[in-house]
PDB file of C-alpha atoms and ligand atoms in Angstrom:
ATOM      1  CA  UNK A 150     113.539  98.350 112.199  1.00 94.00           C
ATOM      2  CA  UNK A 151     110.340  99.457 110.245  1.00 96.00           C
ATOM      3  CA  UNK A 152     107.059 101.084 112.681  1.00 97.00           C
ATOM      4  CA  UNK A 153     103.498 100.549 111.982  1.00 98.00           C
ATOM      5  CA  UNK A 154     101.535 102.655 113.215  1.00 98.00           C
ATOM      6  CA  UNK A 155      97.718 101.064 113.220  1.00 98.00           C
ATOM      7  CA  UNK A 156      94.616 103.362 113.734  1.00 98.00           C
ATOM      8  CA  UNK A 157      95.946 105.224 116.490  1.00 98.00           C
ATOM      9  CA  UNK A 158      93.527 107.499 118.637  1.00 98.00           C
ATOM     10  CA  UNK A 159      94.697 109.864 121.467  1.00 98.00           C
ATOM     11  CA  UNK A 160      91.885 112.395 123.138  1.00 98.00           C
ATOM     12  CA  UNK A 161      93.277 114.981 125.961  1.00 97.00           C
ATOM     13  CA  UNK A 162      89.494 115.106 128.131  1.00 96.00           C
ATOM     14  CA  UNK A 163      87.304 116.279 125.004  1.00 96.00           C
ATOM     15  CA  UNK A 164      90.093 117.179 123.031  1.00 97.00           C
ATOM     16  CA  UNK A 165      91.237 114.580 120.295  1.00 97.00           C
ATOM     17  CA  UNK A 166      94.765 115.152 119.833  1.00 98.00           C
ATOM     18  CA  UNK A 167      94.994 111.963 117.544  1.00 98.00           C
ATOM     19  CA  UNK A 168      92.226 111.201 115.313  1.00 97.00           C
ATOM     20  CA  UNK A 169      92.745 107.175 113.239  1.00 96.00           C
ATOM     21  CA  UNK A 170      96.304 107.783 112.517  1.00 98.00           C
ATOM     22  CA  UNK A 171      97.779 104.911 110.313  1.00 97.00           C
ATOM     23  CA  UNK A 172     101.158 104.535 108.557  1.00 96.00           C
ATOM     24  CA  UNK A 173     104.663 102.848 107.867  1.00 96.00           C
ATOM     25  CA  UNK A 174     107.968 104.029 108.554  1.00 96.00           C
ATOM     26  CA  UNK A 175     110.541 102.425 106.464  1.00 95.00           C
ATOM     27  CA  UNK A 176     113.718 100.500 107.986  1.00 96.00           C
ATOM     28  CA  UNK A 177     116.846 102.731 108.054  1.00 97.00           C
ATOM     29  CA  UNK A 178     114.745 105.872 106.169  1.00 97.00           C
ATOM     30  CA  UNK A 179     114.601 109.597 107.649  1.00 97.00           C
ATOM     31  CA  UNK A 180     110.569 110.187 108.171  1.00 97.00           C
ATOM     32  CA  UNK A 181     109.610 113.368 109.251  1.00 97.00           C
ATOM     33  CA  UNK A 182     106.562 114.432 110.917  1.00 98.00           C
ATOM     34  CA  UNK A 183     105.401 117.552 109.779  1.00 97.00           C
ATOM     35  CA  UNK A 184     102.654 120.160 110.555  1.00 96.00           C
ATOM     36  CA  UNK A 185     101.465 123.622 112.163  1.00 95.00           C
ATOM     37  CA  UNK A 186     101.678 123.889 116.244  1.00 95.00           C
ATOM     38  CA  UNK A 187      99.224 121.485 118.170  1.00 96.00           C
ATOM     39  CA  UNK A 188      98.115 119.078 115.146  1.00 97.00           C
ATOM     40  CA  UNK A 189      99.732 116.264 117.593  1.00 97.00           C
ATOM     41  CA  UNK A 190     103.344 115.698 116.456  1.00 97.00           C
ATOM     42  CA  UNK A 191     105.243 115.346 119.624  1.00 96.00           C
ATOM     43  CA  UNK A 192     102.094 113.187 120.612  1.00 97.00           C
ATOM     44  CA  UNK A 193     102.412 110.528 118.131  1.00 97.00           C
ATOM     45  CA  UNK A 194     106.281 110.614 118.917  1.00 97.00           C
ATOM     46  CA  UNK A 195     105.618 110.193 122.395  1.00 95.00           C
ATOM     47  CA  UNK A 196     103.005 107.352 122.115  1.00 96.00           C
ATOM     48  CA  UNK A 197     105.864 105.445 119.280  1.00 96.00           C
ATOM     49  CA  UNK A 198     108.753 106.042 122.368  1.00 95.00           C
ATOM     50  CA  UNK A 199     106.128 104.415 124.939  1.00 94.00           C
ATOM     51  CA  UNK A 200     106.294 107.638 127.147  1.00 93.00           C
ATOM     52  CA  UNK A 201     102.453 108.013 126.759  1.00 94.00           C
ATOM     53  CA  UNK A 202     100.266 105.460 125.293  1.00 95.00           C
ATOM     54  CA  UNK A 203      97.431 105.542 122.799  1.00 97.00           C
ATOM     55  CA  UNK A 204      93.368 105.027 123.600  1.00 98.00           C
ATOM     56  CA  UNK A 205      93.420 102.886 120.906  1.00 98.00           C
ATOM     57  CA  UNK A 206      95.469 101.292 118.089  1.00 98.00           C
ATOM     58  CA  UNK A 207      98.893  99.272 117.659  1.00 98.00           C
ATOM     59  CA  UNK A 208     101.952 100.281 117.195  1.00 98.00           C
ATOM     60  CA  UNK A 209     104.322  97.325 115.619  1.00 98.00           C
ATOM     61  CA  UNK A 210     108.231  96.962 115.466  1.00 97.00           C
ATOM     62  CA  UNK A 211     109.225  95.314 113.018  1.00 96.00           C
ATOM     63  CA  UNK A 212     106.159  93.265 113.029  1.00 96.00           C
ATOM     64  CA  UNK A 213     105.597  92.515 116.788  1.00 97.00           C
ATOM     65  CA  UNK A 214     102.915  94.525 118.648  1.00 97.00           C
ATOM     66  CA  UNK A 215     104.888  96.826 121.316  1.00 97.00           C
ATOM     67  CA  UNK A 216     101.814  98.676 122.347  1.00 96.00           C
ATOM     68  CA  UNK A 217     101.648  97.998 125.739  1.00 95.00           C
ATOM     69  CA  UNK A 218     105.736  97.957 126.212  1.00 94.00           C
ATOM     70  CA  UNK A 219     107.422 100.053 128.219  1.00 92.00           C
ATOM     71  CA  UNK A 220     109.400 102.454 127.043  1.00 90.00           C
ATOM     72  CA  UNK A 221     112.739 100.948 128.153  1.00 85.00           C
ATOM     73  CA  UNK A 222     112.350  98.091 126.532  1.00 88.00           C
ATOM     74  CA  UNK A 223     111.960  99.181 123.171  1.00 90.00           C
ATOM     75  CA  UNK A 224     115.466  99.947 121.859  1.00 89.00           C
ATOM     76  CA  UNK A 225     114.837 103.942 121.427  1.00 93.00           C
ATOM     77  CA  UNK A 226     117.288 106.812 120.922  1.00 92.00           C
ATOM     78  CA  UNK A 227     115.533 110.493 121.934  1.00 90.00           C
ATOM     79  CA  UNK A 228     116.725 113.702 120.972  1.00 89.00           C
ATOM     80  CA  UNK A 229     114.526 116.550 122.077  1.00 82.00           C
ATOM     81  CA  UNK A 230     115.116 120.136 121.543  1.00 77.00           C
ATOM     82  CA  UNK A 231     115.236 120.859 125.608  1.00 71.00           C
ATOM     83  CA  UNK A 232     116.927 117.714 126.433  1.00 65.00           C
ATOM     84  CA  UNK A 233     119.607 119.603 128.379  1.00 79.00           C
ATOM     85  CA  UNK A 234     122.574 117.534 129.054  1.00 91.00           C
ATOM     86  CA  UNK A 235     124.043 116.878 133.124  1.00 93.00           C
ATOM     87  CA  UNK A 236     125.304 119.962 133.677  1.00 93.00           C
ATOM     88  CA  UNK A 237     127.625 118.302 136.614  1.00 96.00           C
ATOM     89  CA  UNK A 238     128.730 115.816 134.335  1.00 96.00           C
ATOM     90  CA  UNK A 239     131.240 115.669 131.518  1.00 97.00           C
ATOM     91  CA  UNK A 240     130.840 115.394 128.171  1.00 97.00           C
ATOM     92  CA  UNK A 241     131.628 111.927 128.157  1.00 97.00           C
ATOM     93  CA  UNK A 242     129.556 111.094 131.444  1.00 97.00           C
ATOM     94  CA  UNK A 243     126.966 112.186 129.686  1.00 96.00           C
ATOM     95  CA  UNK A 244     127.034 110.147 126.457  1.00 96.00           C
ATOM     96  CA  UNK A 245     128.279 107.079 128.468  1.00 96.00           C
ATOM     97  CA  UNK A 246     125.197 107.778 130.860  1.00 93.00           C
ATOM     98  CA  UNK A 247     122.452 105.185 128.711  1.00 88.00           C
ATOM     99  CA  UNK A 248     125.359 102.646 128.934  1.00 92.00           C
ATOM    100  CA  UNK A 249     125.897 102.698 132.459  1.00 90.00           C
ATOM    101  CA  UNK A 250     122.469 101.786 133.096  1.00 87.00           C
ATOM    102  CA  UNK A 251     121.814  99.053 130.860  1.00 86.00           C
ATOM    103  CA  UNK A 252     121.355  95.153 132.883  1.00 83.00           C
ATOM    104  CA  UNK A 253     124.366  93.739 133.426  1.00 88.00           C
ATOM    105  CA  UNK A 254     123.953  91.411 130.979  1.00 89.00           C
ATOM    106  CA  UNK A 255     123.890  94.218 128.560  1.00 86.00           C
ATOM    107  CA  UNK A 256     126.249  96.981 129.887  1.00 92.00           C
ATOM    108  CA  UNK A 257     129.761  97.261 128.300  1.00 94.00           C
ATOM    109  CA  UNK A 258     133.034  96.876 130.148  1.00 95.00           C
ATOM    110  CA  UNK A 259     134.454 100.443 131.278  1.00 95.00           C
ATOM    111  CA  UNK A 260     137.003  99.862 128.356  1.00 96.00           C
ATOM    112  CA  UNK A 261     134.136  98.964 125.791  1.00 96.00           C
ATOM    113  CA  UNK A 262     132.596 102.182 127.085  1.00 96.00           C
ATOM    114  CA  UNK A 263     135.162 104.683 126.854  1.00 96.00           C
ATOM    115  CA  UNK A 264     136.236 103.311 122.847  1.00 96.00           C
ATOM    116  CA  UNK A 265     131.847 103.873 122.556  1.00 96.00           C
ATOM    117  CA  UNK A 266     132.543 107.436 124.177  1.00 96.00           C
ATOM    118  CA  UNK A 267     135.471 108.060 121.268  1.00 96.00           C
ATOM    119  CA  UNK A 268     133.965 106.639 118.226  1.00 94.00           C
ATOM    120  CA  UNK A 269     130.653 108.921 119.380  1.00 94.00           C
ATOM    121  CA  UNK A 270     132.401 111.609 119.717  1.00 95.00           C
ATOM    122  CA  UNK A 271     134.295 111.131 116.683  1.00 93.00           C
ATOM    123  CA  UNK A 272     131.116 110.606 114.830  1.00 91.00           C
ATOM    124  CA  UNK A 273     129.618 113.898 115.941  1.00 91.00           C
ATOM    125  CA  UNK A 274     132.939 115.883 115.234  1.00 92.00           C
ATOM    126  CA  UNK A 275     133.826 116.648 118.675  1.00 94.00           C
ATOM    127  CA  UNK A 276     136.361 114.494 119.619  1.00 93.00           C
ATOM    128  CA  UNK A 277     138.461 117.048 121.828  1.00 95.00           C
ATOM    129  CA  UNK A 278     135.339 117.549 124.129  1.00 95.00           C
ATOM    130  CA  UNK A 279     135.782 114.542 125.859  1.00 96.00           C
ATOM    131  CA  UNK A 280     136.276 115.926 129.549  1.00 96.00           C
ATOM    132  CA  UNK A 281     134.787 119.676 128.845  1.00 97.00           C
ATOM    133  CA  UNK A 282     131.274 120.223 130.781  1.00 97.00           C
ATOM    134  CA  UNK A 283     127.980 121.120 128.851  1.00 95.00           C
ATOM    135  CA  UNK A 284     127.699 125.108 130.144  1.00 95.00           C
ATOM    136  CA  UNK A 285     131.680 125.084 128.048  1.00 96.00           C
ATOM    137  CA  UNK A 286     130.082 124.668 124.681  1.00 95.00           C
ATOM    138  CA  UNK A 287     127.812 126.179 122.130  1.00 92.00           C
ATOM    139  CA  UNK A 288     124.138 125.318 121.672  1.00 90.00           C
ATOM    140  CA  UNK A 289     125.120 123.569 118.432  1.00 90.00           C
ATOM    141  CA  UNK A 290     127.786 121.835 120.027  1.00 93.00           C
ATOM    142  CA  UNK A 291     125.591 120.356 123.217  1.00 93.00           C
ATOM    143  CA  UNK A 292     122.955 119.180 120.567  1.00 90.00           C
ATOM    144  CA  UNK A 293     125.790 117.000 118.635  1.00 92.00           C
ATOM    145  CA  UNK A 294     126.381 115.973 122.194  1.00 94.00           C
ATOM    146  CA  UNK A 295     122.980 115.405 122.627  1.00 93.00           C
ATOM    147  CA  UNK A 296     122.772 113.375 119.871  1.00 92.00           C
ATOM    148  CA  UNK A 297     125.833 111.000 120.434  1.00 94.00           C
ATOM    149  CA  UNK A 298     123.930 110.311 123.676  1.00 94.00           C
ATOM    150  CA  UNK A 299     120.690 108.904 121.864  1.00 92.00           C
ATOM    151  CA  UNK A 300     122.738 106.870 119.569  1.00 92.00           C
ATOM    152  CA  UNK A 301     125.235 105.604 122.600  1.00 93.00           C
ATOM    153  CA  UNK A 302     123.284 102.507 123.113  1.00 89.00           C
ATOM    154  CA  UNK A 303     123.020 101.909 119.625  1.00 90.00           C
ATOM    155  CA  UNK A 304     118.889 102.075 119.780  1.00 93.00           C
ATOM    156  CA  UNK A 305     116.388 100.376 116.788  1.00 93.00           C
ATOM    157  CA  UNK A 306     114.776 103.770 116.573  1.00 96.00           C
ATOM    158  CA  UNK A 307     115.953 107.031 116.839  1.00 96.00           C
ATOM    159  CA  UNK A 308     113.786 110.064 117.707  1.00 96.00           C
ATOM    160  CA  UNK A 309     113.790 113.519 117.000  1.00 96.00           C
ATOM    161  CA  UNK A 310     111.655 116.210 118.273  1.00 95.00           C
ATOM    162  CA  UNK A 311     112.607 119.416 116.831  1.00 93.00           C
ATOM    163  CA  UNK A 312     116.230 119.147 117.874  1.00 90.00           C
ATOM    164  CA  UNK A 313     117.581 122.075 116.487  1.00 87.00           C
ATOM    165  CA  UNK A 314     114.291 124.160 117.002  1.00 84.00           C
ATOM    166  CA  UNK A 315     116.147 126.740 119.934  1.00 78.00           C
ATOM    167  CA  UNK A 316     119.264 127.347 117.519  1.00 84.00           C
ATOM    168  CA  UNK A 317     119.823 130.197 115.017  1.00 87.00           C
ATOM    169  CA  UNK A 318     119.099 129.850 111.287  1.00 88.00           C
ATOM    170  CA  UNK A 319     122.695 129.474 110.165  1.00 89.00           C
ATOM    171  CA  UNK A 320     123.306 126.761 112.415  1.00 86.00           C
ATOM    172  CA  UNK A 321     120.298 124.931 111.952  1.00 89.00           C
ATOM    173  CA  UNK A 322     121.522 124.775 108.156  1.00 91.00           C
ATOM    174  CA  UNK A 323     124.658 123.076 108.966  1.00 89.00           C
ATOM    175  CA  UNK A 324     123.468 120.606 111.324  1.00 89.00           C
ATOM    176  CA  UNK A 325     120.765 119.460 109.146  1.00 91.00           C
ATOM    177  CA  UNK A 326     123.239 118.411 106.413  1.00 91.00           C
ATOM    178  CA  UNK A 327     125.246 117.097 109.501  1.00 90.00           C
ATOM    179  CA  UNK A 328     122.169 114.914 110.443  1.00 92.00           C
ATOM    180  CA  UNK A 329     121.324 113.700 107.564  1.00 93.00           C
ATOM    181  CA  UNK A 330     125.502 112.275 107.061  1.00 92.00           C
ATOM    182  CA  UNK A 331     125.344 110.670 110.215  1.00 91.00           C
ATOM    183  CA  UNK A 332     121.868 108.881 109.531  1.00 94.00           C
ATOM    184  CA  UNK A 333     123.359 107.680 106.087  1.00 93.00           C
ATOM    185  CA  UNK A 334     126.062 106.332 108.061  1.00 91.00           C
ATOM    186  CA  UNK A 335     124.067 104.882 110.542  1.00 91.00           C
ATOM    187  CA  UNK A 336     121.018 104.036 108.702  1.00 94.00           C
ATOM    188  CA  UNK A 337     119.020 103.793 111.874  1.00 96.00           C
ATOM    189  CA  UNK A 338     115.569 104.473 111.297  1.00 97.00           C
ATOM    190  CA  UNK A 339     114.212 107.802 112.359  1.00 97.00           C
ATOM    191  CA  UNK A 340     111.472 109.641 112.886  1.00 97.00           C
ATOM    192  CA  UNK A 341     111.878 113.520 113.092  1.00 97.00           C
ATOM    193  CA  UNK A 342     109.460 115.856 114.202  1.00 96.00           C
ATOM    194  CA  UNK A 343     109.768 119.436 112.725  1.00 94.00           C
ATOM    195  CA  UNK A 344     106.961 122.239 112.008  1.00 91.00           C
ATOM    196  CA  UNK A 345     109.962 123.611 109.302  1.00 92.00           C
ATOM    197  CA  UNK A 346     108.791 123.021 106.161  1.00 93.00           C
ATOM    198  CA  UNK A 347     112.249 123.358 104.265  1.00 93.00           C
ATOM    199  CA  UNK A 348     113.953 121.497 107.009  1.00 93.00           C
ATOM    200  CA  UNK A 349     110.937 118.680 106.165  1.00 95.00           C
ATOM    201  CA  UNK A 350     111.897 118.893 102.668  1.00 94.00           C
ATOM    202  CA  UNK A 351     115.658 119.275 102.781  1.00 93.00           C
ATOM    203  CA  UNK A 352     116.682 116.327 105.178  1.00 95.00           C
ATOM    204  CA  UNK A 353     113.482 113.377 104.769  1.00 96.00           C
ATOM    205  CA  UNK A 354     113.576 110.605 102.666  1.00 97.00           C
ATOM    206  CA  UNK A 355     109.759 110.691 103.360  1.00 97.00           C
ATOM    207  CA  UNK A 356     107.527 113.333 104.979  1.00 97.00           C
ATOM    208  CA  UNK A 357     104.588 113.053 106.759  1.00 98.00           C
ATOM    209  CA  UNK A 358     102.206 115.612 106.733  1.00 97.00           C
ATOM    210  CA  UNK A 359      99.888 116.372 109.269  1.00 98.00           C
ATOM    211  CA  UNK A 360      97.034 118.554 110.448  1.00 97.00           C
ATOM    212  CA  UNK A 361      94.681 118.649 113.194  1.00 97.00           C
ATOM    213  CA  UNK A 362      95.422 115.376 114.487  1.00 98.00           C
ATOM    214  CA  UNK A 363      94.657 113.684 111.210  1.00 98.00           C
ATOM    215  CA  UNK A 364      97.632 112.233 108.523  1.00 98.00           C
ATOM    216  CA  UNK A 365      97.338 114.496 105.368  1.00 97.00           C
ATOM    217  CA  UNK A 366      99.955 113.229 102.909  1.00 97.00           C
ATOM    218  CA  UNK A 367     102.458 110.892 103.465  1.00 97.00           C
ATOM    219  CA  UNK A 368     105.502 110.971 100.400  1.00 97.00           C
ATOM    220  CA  UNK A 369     108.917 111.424  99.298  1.00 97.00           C
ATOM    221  CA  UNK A 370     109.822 115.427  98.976  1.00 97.00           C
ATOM    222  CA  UNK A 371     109.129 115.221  95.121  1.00 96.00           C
ATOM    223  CA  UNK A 372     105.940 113.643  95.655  1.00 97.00           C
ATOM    224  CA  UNK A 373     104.456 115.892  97.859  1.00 96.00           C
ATOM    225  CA  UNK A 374     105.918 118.919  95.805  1.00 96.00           C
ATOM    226  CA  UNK A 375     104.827 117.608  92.773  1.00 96.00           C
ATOM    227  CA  UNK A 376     101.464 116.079  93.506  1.00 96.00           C
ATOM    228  CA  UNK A 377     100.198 117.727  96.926  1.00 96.00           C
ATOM    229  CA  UNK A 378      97.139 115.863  97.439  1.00 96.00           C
ATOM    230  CA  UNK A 379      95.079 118.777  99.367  1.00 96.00           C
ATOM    231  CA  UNK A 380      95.403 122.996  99.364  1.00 95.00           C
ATOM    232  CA  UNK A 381      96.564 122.655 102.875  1.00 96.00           C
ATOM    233  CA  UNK A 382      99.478 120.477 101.998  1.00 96.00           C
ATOM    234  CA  UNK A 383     100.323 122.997  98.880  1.00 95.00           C
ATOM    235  CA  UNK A 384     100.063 125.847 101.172  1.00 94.00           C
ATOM    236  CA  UNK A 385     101.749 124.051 104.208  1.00 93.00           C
ATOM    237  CA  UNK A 386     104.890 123.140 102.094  1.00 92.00           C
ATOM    238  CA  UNK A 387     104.654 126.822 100.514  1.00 88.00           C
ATOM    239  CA  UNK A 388     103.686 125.372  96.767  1.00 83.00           C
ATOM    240  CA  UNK A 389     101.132 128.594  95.923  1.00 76.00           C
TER     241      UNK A 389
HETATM  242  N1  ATP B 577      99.181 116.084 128.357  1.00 53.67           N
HETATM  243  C1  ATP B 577      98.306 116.824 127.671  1.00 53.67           C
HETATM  244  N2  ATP B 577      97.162 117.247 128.237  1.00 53.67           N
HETATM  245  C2  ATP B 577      96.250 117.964 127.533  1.00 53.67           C
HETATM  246  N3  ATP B 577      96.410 118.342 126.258  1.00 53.67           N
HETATM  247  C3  ATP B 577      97.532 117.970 125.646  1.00 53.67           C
HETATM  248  C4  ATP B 577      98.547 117.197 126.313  1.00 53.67           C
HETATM  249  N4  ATP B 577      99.552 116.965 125.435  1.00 53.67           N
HETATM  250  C5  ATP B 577      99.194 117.580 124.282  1.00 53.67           C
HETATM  251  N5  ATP B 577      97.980 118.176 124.398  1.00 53.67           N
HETATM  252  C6  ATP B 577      97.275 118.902 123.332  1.00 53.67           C
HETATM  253  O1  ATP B 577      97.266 118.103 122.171  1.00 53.67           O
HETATM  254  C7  ATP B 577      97.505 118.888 121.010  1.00 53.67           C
HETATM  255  C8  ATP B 577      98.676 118.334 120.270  1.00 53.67           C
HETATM  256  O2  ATP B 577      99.857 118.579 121.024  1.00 53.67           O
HETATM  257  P1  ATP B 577     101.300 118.216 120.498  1.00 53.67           P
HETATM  258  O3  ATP B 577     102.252 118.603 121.542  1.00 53.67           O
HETATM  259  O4  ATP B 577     101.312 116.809 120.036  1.00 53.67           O
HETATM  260  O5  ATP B 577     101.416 119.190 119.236  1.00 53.67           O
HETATM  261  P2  ATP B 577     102.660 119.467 118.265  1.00 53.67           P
HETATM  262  O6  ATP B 577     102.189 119.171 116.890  1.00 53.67           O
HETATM  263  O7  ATP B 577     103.857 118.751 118.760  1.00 53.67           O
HETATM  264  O8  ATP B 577     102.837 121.048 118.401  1.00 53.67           O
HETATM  265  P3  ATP B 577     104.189 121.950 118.486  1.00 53.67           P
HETATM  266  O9  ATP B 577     104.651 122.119 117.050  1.00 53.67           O
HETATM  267  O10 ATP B 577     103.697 123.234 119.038  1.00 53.67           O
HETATM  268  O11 ATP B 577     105.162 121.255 119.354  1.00 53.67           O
HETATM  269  C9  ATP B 577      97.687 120.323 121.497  1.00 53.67           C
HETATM  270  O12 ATP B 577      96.490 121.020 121.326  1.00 53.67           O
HETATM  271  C10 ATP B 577      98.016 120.158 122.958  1.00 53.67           C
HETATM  272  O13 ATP B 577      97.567 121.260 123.702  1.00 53.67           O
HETATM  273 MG1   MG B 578     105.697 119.365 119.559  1.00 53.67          MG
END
């Protein structure tokens, strides 16, 4: 599914969080959303999921306007960096959780669910976890958990707001290269928020860059590193 974002505007009271922001996400790419704290990342991502909607502006799937549709209609994986898991529930309650509460129409049998639950868990490595409980397993562990979750329902879009922002260097490291397998297997398109400029550069088929609200650059890695199109970007991605 490709995302078009059209002219979007987003003021907090006399603030403008969002000032005319317009681009294209590519079907089945990695597009990250980078910038310094407060230039309106986790806005934008929040407006594309339907959880809060723009002042003005259009936001397209694949070509059909789903500005004014609600967030649980449009087909969306989230991953956020404090969305903690059901503490009370198991590791596969919580991945089979989405599925559960799809229409009837929609929801899988039990048995269709639990082979879901497997492959998932196969998919993010953890396939012994099945019946452990979320406070049994390491931060890097509950985000691959998290993870499986957003993709359970096999969403059009999948979402990432600095999910790996509360864990340690080393492990960041490894589940970057992680993330980046699984989207190549998946090839669902993505959108990833991170203020980690190496992260940015080391996982996105394109970057975005942004700053006060307002779309600097928008590129492959190479691009931007080889033809940063302001000082801020240059600085921002470390180039002088
Ligand atoms: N609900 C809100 N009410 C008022 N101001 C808000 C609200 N949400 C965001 N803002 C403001 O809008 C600006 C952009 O916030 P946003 O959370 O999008 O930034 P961000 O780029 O995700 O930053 P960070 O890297 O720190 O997460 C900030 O100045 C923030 O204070
Ligand atoms: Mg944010």
């Amino acid at each position: 599914m490709s995302i078009d974002i059209q002219n979007v505007h987003k003021s907090f009271g006399n603030f403008v969080a969002l000032e005319d922001i317009s681009l294209t996400v590519p079907t089945g790419k990695l597009t990250t959303l980078l910038g310094p704290s407060g230039c309106g990342k986790t806005t934008l991502l929040r407006i594309i999921a339907g959880l809060e909607y723009a002042d003005s502006g259009r936001i397209l799937f694949d070509g059909v306007d789903v500005t004014d549709t609600p967030v649980q209609k449009r087909q969306i994986g989230f991953m956020f960096q404090h969305y903690a898991l059901f503490r009370h529930k198991t590791i596969a309650e919580n991945i089979a959780f989405g599925l559960k509460l799809l229409p009837k129409d929609r929801r899988p049998s039990n048995t269709d669910i639990k082979k879901r639950v497997d492959y998932l868990l196969e998919l993010v490595q953890l396939p012994t976890l099945t019946n452990a409980y979320p406070h049994q397993l390491s931060g890097g562990q509950r985000q691959r958990i998290a993870l499986a979750r957003a993709l359970a329902v096999e969403p059009k879009l999948l979402l990432l707001d600095e999910p790996f922002g509360a864990l340690d260097a080393k492990v960041r490291k490894e589940l970057r290269t992680w993330l980046k397998n699984i989207h190549h297997e998946l090839g669902v398109t993505s959108i990833m928020v991170t203020h980690d400029q190496e992260e940015a550069r080391d996982v996105s088929d394109e970057i975005v860059v942004m700053n006060h609200g307002s779309v600097e650059q928008i590129g492959t890695p190479e691009e931007l590193i080889n033809n940063p199109s302001s000082e801020f970007v240059a600085d921002f991605l470390d180039l002088v």
